[in-house]
């Protein structure tokens, strides 16, 4: 969970670079996270987690385009694979962007900060957290989606402020 949390921005950015739609990115990210969780035993500790995770995300992106056909333009499997390879180029999340994420999390209401902590601490499933909070799992997913949007907007705003300086 620590590795997933540490590389969340890179994985999310990788997926977004391929699909260019925030809600589709969130869906693919959730699917990718579940697969990474199930297949963690296959991860070699001496290798690059972010690369392994993005490789898994690549297959989820291909699956998304192939099975969901949400794109008005249908590409061949070869083109989709080539596109995923191009977007698989290393995406370096700079230390200042990580700092911005920390600042933005600190700006969230305490209830949202607590929800992030509960859901991403690696000790509880979403279902367990939902039961503990007496909320449905779907409500929790909706809250996490809302929080991710807030963080995404906050980081974008802070990046824009940084460019003006």
PDB file of C-alpha atoms in Angstrom:
ATOM      1  CA  UNK A   1       0.000   0.000   0.000  1.00  0.00           C
ATOM      2  CA  UNK A   2       2.913   2.304   0.774  1.00  0.00           C
ATOM      3  CA  UNK A   3       4.355   1.772  -2.718  1.00  0.00           C
ATOM      4  CA  UNK A   4       0.977   2.342  -4.351  1.00  0.00           C
ATOM      5  CA  UNK A   5       0.423   5.513  -2.353  1.00  0.00           C
ATOM      6  CA  UNK A   6       3.932   6.785  -3.096  1.00  0.00           C
ATOM      7  CA  UNK A   7       3.519   6.237  -6.862  1.00  0.00           C
ATOM      8  CA  UNK A   8      -0.196   7.071  -7.137  1.00  0.00           C
ATOM      9  CA  UNK A   9       0.435  10.350  -8.955  1.00  0.00           C
ATOM     10  CA  UNK A  10       2.698   8.725 -11.523  1.00  0.00           C
ATOM     11  CA  UNK A  11       0.272   5.869 -12.208  1.00  0.00           C
ATOM     12  CA  UNK A  12      -2.739   8.192 -12.343  1.00  0.00           C
ATOM     13  CA  UNK A  13      -0.824  10.579 -14.632  1.00  0.00           C
ATOM     14  CA  UNK A  14       0.205   7.710 -16.887  1.00  0.00           C
ATOM     15  CA  UNK A  15      -3.404   6.583 -17.277  1.00  0.00           C
ATOM     16  CA  UNK A  16      -4.669  10.134 -17.790  1.00  0.00           C
ATOM     17  CA  UNK A  17      -2.045  10.724 -20.493  1.00  0.00           C
ATOM     18  CA  UNK A  18      -3.503   7.781 -22.404  1.00  0.00           C
ATOM     19  CA  UNK A  19      -7.247   8.322 -21.971  1.00  0.00           C
ATOM     20  CA  UNK A  20      -7.489  12.119 -21.424  1.00  0.00           C
ATOM     21  CA  UNK A  21     -10.702  11.864 -19.434  1.00  0.00           C
ATOM     22  CA  UNK A  22     -10.762  12.215 -15.660  1.00  0.00           C
ATOM     23  CA  UNK A  23     -13.683   9.880 -14.930  1.00  0.00           C
ATOM     24  CA  UNK A  24     -12.299   7.176 -17.258  1.00  0.00           C
ATOM     25  CA  UNK A  25      -8.879   7.652 -15.644  1.00  0.00           C
ATOM     26  CA  UNK A  26     -10.379   7.152 -12.193  1.00  0.00           C
ATOM     27  CA  UNK A  27     -12.165   3.995 -13.318  1.00  0.00           C
ATOM     28  CA  UNK A  28      -9.009   2.538 -14.871  1.00  0.00           C
ATOM     29  CA  UNK A  29      -6.937   3.588 -11.851  1.00  0.00           C
ATOM     30  CA  UNK A  30      -9.330   1.770  -9.494  1.00  0.00           C
ATOM     31  CA  UNK A  31      -9.212  -1.372 -11.659  1.00  0.00           C
ATOM     32  CA  UNK A  32      -5.416  -1.162 -11.866  1.00  0.00           C
ATOM     33  CA  UNK A  33      -5.118  -0.709  -8.095  1.00  0.00           C
ATOM     34  CA  UNK A  34      -7.200  -3.820  -7.456  1.00  0.00           C
ATOM     35  CA  UNK A  35      -5.084  -5.863  -9.857  1.00  0.00           C
ATOM     36  CA  UNK A  36      -1.852  -4.570  -8.303  1.00  0.00           C
ATOM     37  CA  UNK A  37      -3.179  -5.512  -4.887  1.00  0.00           C
ATOM     38  CA  UNK A  38      -4.101  -9.047  -6.030  1.00  0.00           C
ATOM     39  CA  UNK A  39      -0.833  -9.588  -7.901  1.00  0.00           C
ATOM     40  CA  UNK A  40       1.536  -7.960  -5.402  1.00  0.00           C
ATOM     41  CA  UNK A  41       3.154 -11.345  -4.694  1.00  0.00           C
ATOM     42  CA  UNK A  42       4.477 -11.240  -8.288  1.00  0.00           C
ATOM     43  CA  UNK A  43       6.282  -7.924  -7.702  1.00  0.00           C
ATOM     44  CA  UNK A  44      10.045  -8.274  -7.253  1.00  0.00           C
ATOM     45  CA  UNK A  45      11.230  -5.956  -4.447  1.00  0.00           C
ATOM     46  CA  UNK A  46      14.490  -5.278  -6.299  1.00  0.00           C
ATOM     47  CA  UNK A  47      12.598  -3.849  -9.305  1.00  0.00           C
ATOM     48  CA  UNK A  48      10.865  -0.533 -10.053  1.00  0.00           C
ATOM     49  CA  UNK A  49       7.339  -0.572  -8.605  1.00  0.00           C
ATOM     50  CA  UNK A  50       6.160   2.401 -10.676  1.00  0.00           C
ATOM     51  CA  UNK A  51       7.280   0.723 -13.903  1.00  0.00           C
ATOM     52  CA  UNK A  52       5.546  -2.519 -12.896  1.00  0.00           C
ATOM     53  CA  UNK A  53       2.379  -0.634 -11.957  1.00  0.00           C
ATOM     54  CA  UNK A  54       2.352   1.386 -15.206  1.00  0.00           C
ATOM     55  CA  UNK A  55       2.832  -1.821 -17.182  1.00  0.00           C
ATOM     56  CA  UNK A  56      -0.240  -3.226 -15.422  1.00  0.00           C
ATOM     57  CA  UNK A  57      -2.091   0.040 -16.124  1.00  0.00           C
ATOM     58  CA  UNK A  58      -1.142  -0.273 -19.800  1.00  0.00           C
ATOM     59  CA  UNK A  59      -3.062  -3.535 -20.043  1.00  0.00           C
ATOM     60  CA  UNK A  60      -6.044  -1.988 -18.257  1.00  0.00           C
ATOM     61  CA  UNK A  61      -5.965   0.944 -20.703  1.00  0.00           C
ATOM     62  CA  UNK A  62      -5.909  -1.467 -23.644  1.00  0.00           C
ATOM     63  CA  UNK A  63      -8.742  -3.441 -22.046  1.00  0.00           C
ATOM     64  CA  UNK A  64     -10.705  -0.224 -21.544  1.00  0.00           C
ATOM     65  CA  UNK A  65     -10.392   0.850 -25.183  1.00  0.00           C
ATOM     66  CA  UNK A  66     -10.960  -2.624 -26.564  1.00  0.00           C
ATOM     67  CA  UNK A  67     -13.940  -3.655 -24.448  1.00  0.00           C
ATOM     68  CA  UNK A  68     -15.676  -0.407 -23.611  1.00  0.00           C
ATOM     69  CA  UNK A  69     -15.177   1.325 -26.955  1.00  0.00           C
ATOM     70  CA  UNK A  70     -15.885   4.685 -25.315  1.00  0.00           C
ATOM     71  CA  UNK A  71     -13.699   6.491 -27.772  1.00  0.00           C
ATOM     72  CA  UNK A  72     -15.601   7.680 -30.840  1.00  0.00           C
ATOM     73  CA  UNK A  73     -12.598   6.558 -32.870  1.00  0.00           C
ATOM     74  CA  UNK A  74     -11.853   2.837 -32.758  1.00  0.00           C
ATOM     75  CA  UNK A  75      -8.156   2.066 -33.131  1.00  0.00           C
ATOM     76  CA  UNK A  76      -6.568  -1.217 -34.017  1.00  0.00           C
ATOM     77  CA  UNK A  77      -4.894  -3.233 -31.271  1.00  0.00           C
ATOM     78  CA  UNK A  78      -1.494  -2.331 -32.779  1.00  0.00           C
ATOM     79  CA  UNK A  79      -2.193   1.408 -32.603  1.00  0.00           C
ATOM     80  CA  UNK A  80      -3.541   1.089 -29.050  1.00  0.00           C
ATOM     81  CA  UNK A  81      -0.454  -0.862 -28.025  1.00  0.00           C
ATOM     82  CA  UNK A  82       1.847   1.704 -29.656  1.00  0.00           C
ATOM     83  CA  UNK A  83      -0.040   4.523 -27.925  1.00  0.00           C
ATOM     84  CA  UNK A  84       0.293   2.808 -24.567  1.00  0.00           C
ATOM     85  CA  UNK A  85       4.029   2.306 -25.167  1.00  0.00           C
ATOM     86  CA  UNK A  86       4.532   5.990 -25.985  1.00  0.00           C
ATOM     87  CA  UNK A  87       2.691   7.067 -22.853  1.00  0.00           C
ATOM     88  CA  UNK A  88       4.677   4.504 -20.843  1.00  0.00           C
ATOM     89  CA  UNK A  89       7.754   6.686 -21.152  1.00  0.00           C
ATOM     90  CA  UNK A  90       8.935   7.527 -17.656  1.00  0.00           C
ATOM     91  CA  UNK A  91       6.757  10.171 -16.046  1.00  0.00           C
ATOM     92  CA  UNK A  92       8.830  11.836 -13.373  1.00  0.00           C
ATOM     93  CA  UNK A  93       6.858  13.343 -10.550  1.00  0.00           C
ATOM     94  CA  UNK A  94       9.042  16.170  -9.294  1.00  0.00           C
ATOM     95  CA  UNK A  95       9.623  16.631  -5.586  1.00  0.00           C
ATOM     96  CA  UNK A  96       7.888  20.016  -5.690  1.00  0.00           C
ATOM     97  CA  UNK A  97       4.753  18.373  -7.126  1.00  0.00           C
ATOM     98  CA  UNK A  98       4.813  15.859  -4.284  1.00  0.00           C
ATOM     99  CA  UNK A  99       5.103  18.814  -1.918  1.00  0.00           C
ATOM    100  CA  UNK A 100       2.089  20.437  -3.600  1.00  0.00           C
ATOM    101  CA  UNK A 101       0.082  17.260  -3.058  1.00  0.00           C
ATOM    102  CA  UNK A 102       1.005  17.306   0.633  1.00  0.00           C
ATOM    103  CA  UNK A 103       0.002  20.967   0.884  1.00  0.00           C
ATOM    104  CA  UNK A 104      -3.299  20.293  -0.858  1.00  0.00           C
ATOM    105  CA  UNK A 105      -4.086  17.336   1.408  1.00  0.00           C
ATOM    106  CA  UNK A 106      -3.355  19.589   4.397  1.00  0.00           C
ATOM    107  CA  UNK A 107      -5.909  22.096   3.037  1.00  0.00           C
ATOM    108  CA  UNK A 108      -8.691  19.505   2.918  1.00  0.00           C
ATOM    109  CA  UNK A 109     -11.292  19.440   5.676  1.00  0.00           C
ATOM    110  CA  UNK A 110     -10.222  17.131   8.512  1.00  0.00           C
ATOM    111  CA  UNK A 111     -13.009  14.650   7.650  1.00  0.00           C
ATOM    112  CA  UNK A 112     -11.603  14.261   4.118  1.00  0.00           C
ATOM    113  CA  UNK A 113      -8.067  13.879   5.480  1.00  0.00           C
ATOM    114  CA  UNK A 114      -9.287  11.163   7.850  1.00  0.00           C
ATOM    115  CA  UNK A 115     -11.098   9.390   5.014  1.00  0.00           C
ATOM    116  CA  UNK A 116      -7.916   9.380   2.927  1.00  0.00           C
ATOM    117  CA  UNK A 117      -5.969   7.989   5.866  1.00  0.00           C
ATOM    118  CA  UNK A 118      -8.532   5.244   6.525  1.00  0.00           C
ATOM    119  CA  UNK A 119      -8.860   4.219   2.878  1.00  0.00           C
ATOM    120  CA  UNK A 120      -5.184   4.298   1.937  1.00  0.00           C
ATOM    121  CA  UNK A 121      -3.453   3.131   5.108  1.00  0.00           C
ATOM    122  CA  UNK A 122      -3.348  -0.443   3.809  1.00  0.00           C
ATOM    123  CA  UNK A 123      -4.998  -1.930   6.879  1.00  0.00           C
ATOM    124  CA  UNK A 124      -8.643  -1.822   5.775  1.00  0.00           C
ATOM    125  CA  UNK A 125     -10.599  -2.536   2.630  1.00  0.00           C
ATOM    126  CA  UNK A 126     -13.090   0.023   1.333  1.00  0.00           C
ATOM    127  CA  UNK A 127     -15.855  -2.305   2.505  1.00  0.00           C
ATOM    128  CA  UNK A 128     -14.423  -2.371   6.042  1.00  0.00           C
ATOM    129  CA  UNK A 129     -14.076   1.406   6.124  1.00  0.00           C
ATOM    130  CA  UNK A 130     -17.628   1.805   4.822  1.00  0.00           C
ATOM    131  CA  UNK A 131     -18.958  -0.511   7.552  1.00  0.00           C
ATOM    132  CA  UNK A 132     -16.937   1.325  10.206  1.00  0.00           C
ATOM    133  CA  UNK A 133     -18.314   4.684   9.040  1.00  0.00           C
ATOM    134  CA  UNK A 134     -21.816   3.256   8.511  1.00  0.00           C
ATOM    135  CA  UNK A 135     -21.794   4.326   4.868  1.00  0.00           C
ATOM    136  CA  UNK A 136     -22.115   2.351   1.643  1.00  0.00           C
ATOM    137  CA  UNK A 137     -18.994   1.425  -0.300  1.00  0.00           C
ATOM    138  CA  UNK A 138     -20.357   3.366  -3.290  1.00  0.00           C
ATOM    139  CA  UNK A 139     -20.730   6.488  -1.135  1.00  0.00           C
ATOM    140  CA  UNK A 140     -17.113   6.058  -0.073  1.00  0.00           C
ATOM    141  CA  UNK A 141     -15.958   5.699  -3.679  1.00  0.00           C
ATOM    142  CA  UNK A 142     -17.932   8.840  -4.554  1.00  0.00           C
ATOM    143  CA  UNK A 143     -16.309  10.722  -1.674  1.00  0.00           C
ATOM    144  CA  UNK A 144     -12.837   9.572  -2.728  1.00  0.00           C
ATOM    145  CA  UNK A 145     -13.566  10.657  -6.295  1.00  0.00           C
ATOM    146  CA  UNK A 146     -14.667  14.081  -5.048  1.00  0.00           C
ATOM    147  CA  UNK A 147     -11.508  14.366  -2.939  1.00  0.00           C
ATOM    148  CA  UNK A 148      -9.294  13.387  -5.897  1.00  0.00           C
ATOM    149  CA  UNK A 149     -10.985  16.111  -7.972  1.00  0.00           C
ATOM    150  CA  UNK A 150     -10.311  18.641  -5.212  1.00  0.00           C
ATOM    151  CA  UNK A 151      -6.672  17.585  -5.012  1.00  0.00           C
ATOM    152  CA  UNK A 152      -6.310  17.620  -8.801  1.00  0.00           C
ATOM    153  CA  UNK A 153      -7.755  21.157  -8.960  1.00  0.00           C
ATOM    154  CA  UNK A 154      -5.663  22.342  -6.014  1.00  0.00           C
ATOM    155  CA  UNK A 155      -2.414  21.061  -7.525  1.00  0.00           C
ATOM    156  CA  UNK A 156      -3.317  22.604 -10.880  1.00  0.00           C
ATOM    157  CA  UNK A 157      -4.053  25.915  -9.198  1.00  0.00           C
ATOM    158  CA  UNK A 158      -0.783  25.816  -7.244  1.00  0.00           C
ATOM    159  CA  UNK A 159       1.188  24.890 -10.364  1.00  0.00           C
ATOM    160  CA  UNK A 160      -0.404  27.857 -12.130  1.00  0.00           C
ATOM    161  CA  UNK A 161       0.531  30.145  -9.245  1.00  0.00           C
ATOM    162  CA  UNK A 162       4.092  28.847  -9.407  1.00  0.00           C
ATOM    163  CA  UNK A 163       4.341  29.712 -13.105  1.00  0.00           C
ATOM    164  CA  UNK A 164       3.233  33.303 -12.409  1.00  0.00           C
ATOM    165  CA  UNK A 165       6.091  33.856  -9.952  1.00  0.00           C
TER     166      UNK A 165
END
